[in-house]
Amino acid sequence: MRVLVIGANGNVGKNIVKNIKNTKELEPVAMIRKEEQIEYFNDIGVETVLADLESNFEKAFNKIDAVIFAAGSGPNTGPDKTIIIDQEGAIEAADLAMKNGVERFVLLSSMGADQPKEASKGKFYLYAKHRADEYLKSTNLNYTIVRPGALTDDPGEGKVNLQESGTEFGEVPREDVAAVIVHLLTKKEANGKVYEVVSGNTEVANVL
């Protein structure tokens, strides 16, 4: 299964690519937007495709079986980039997946995206995530949405708390989020599901 990782050069994206690379049944294709990012992926033996969410990126979907959307505008950009990348980028990626016959789509979202109006901070960001989540749900894709708590750069522990709802807000290392996303990618029982994830006591391999 050839898996297009959109946002592959991000902190979560790089870990997703590494996790896919370490499997036997999956092959990562890293979508990046700068030529200087190619060397990193070449060094670890990963195919890349140069494409930008702010322009036409349909070429990235050539011979792709599944998509993981892990792109984000980042904390240092304005609302315009949040709309363009986190919301419209994800929506267009879902459209292109359907257009190109890709059936499996995993979206990295955020805890709180189900109720953005109630957020005390990051409201704009959560509205963008909410719109992307809801659009993906309306498609005929075999989707899974992963909503992590506050992301940290701590080393992954390989243990999480994964639930469909009612999770108490907490932190989770980016490494563990990446491991969960790749684990769920091949699980049919994860199709059509939305999961919240924070650090916990369950081995990633056993979350479903």
XYZ file of C-alpha atoms in Angstrom:
208
model
C 0.000 0.000 0.000
C 1.512 3.297 -1.126
C 0.703 5.950 1.474
C 0.895 9.647 0.656
C 1.903 11.595 3.761
C 0.831 15.218 3.385
C 2.804 17.371 5.783
C 5.642 14.837 5.814
C 8.271 17.393 6.829
C 6.427 18.365 10.019
C 7.284 16.978 13.433
C 4.417 14.488 13.412
C 4.794 13.880 9.677
C 8.419 12.782 9.922
C 7.505 10.278 12.601
C 4.602 8.994 10.509
C 6.957 8.428 7.573
C 9.435 6.568 9.793
C 6.677 4.362 11.215
C 5.400 3.512 7.743
C 8.948 2.804 6.557
C 9.329 0.278 9.373
C 6.321 -1.780 8.255
C 6.386 -4.551 5.673
C 3.044 -3.844 3.997
C 3.222 -0.041 3.642
C 5.354 2.265 1.503
C 5.535 5.987 2.336
C 5.496 8.781 -0.216
C 6.467 12.059 1.458
C 4.755 15.155 0.089
C 7.032 18.143 0.677
C 7.036 21.687 -0.679
C 10.727 22.647 -0.671
C 13.598 21.106 -2.621
C 15.926 21.395 0.356
C 13.671 18.960 2.235
C 14.324 16.168 -0.275
C 17.750 15.208 1.114
C 16.373 14.199 4.514
C 13.958 11.715 2.968
C 16.457 10.449 0.403
C 18.822 9.641 3.263
C 16.232 7.357 4.863
C 15.190 5.801 1.566
C 11.788 7.435 1.213
C 10.230 8.582 -2.070
C 9.229 12.244 -2.203
C 6.898 14.367 -4.287
C 7.227 18.146 -4.502
C 3.816 19.748 -4.132
C 2.262 22.671 -2.279
C -1.150 22.823 -0.612
C -1.396 26.456 -1.715
C -1.281 25.497 -5.386
C -2.308 22.515 -7.537
C -1.073 19.377 -5.752
C -3.016 16.684 -7.613
C 0.180 15.161 -9.039
C 0.984 13.868 -5.543
C -1.896 11.391 -5.794
C -0.410 9.398 -8.671
C -0.410 5.651 -7.843
C -1.456 6.303 -4.227
C -3.547 3.832 -2.212
C -4.025 5.781 1.027
C -3.559 9.303 2.358
C -2.502 10.606 5.747
C -3.098 14.335 6.107
C -0.803 15.645 8.836
C -0.167 19.144 7.511
C -0.648 22.206 9.676
C 0.012 25.901 9.348
C 1.870 25.978 12.650
C 1.540 28.278 15.670
C 3.399 31.234 14.150
C 1.109 31.955 11.210
C -2.074 33.975 10.994
C -5.694 32.932 10.508
C -5.314 33.082 6.728
C -2.760 30.265 6.679
C -4.867 28.244 9.111
C -7.792 28.423 6.701
C -5.642 27.683 3.650
C -3.709 24.739 5.129
C -5.638 23.177 8.010
C -9.108 23.644 6.551
C -9.083 24.070 2.776
C -5.949 21.964 2.292
C -7.549 19.019 4.055
C -10.827 19.471 2.181
C -9.091 19.607 -1.202
C -6.982 16.573 -0.288
C -10.166 14.617 0.411
C -11.608 15.725 -2.939
C -8.443 14.695 -4.773
C -8.396 11.350 -2.985
C -11.908 10.621 -4.246
C -11.092 11.892 -7.741
C -8.039 9.644 -7.962
C -9.619 6.490 -6.588
C -7.997 6.578 -3.161
C -10.296 4.965 -0.616
C -8.419 5.257 2.704
C -7.881 8.642 4.354
C -6.581 9.406 7.844
C -6.804 12.987 9.088
C -4.807 14.463 11.953
C -7.155 16.846 13.758
C -7.257 18.109 17.351
C -9.149 17.554 20.560
C -11.774 20.280 20.833
C -12.534 20.271 17.105
C -15.943 18.770 17.841
C -16.978 21.854 19.855
C -14.917 24.842 18.673
C -17.443 27.377 19.948
C -16.744 26.307 23.519
C -12.975 26.751 23.264
C -11.373 29.336 25.530
C -8.341 29.672 23.254
C -7.360 28.562 19.777
C -10.959 28.997 18.655
C -10.053 29.933 15.067
C -7.776 26.909 14.726
C -10.421 24.569 16.110
C -13.076 25.950 13.766
C -10.777 25.199 10.824
C -10.199 21.665 12.104
C -13.919 21.253 12.696
C -14.777 22.228 9.107
C -12.188 19.820 7.720
C -13.396 16.994 9.971
C -17.029 17.491 9.066
C -16.275 17.642 5.360
C -14.321 14.397 5.496
C -17.223 12.730 7.306
C -19.530 13.737 4.455
C -17.442 11.974 1.808
C -17.532 8.342 0.727
C -13.917 7.814 1.798
C -12.968 5.185 4.361
C -11.837 7.846 6.792
C -10.400 7.911 10.280
C -9.995 11.156 12.219
C -7.428 11.313 15.025
C -7.790 14.113 17.578
C -4.783 14.308 19.917
C -4.492 16.390 23.028
C -1.664 18.889 23.501
C 1.301 17.719 21.434
C 4.721 17.489 23.069
C 8.228 16.720 21.841
C 8.805 14.229 24.670
C 10.062 10.798 23.596
C 7.193 8.468 22.731
C 6.269 5.937 25.388
C 4.288 3.673 23.067
C 1.287 3.823 25.399
C -1.837 5.898 24.926
C -5.461 6.341 25.889
C -7.536 6.103 22.697
C -11.299 6.635 22.886
C -14.076 7.727 20.573
C -15.285 10.412 22.993
C -15.186 11.648 26.561
C -11.409 11.727 26.872
C -10.044 13.979 29.604
C -7.786 16.562 27.972
C -4.102 15.863 28.366
C -0.767 15.742 26.595
C 0.661 13.213 24.172
C 4.070 12.976 22.473
C 4.112 13.521 18.737
C 5.913 10.197 18.340
C 2.990 8.364 19.937
C 0.437 10.208 17.796
C 2.339 9.154 14.678
C 2.434 5.533 15.864
C -1.325 5.564 16.501
C -2.081 7.023 13.068
C -0.041 4.377 11.243
C -1.528 1.617 13.402
C -5.088 2.732 12.631
C -4.403 3.098 8.907
C -4.684 -0.629 8.228
C -7.477 -1.397 10.705
C -10.852 -1.839 8.998
C -12.595 -1.356 12.328
C -11.214 2.201 12.392
C -13.063 3.148 9.206
C -15.625 5.885 9.763
C -14.401 6.549 13.303
C -13.191 9.612 15.179
C -10.715 9.003 17.980
C -9.320 11.166 20.754
C -5.846 10.300 21.982
C -3.711 11.313 24.947
C -0.944 9.547 26.835
C -2.179 6.503 28.694
C -1.504 2.902 29.659
C -2.470 0.928 26.551
C 0.165 -0.240 24.112
C -0.407 1.334 20.695
C -0.560 -2.114 19.099
C -3.490 -3.005 21.364
C -5.648 0.139 21.145
C -8.299 -1.572 19.003
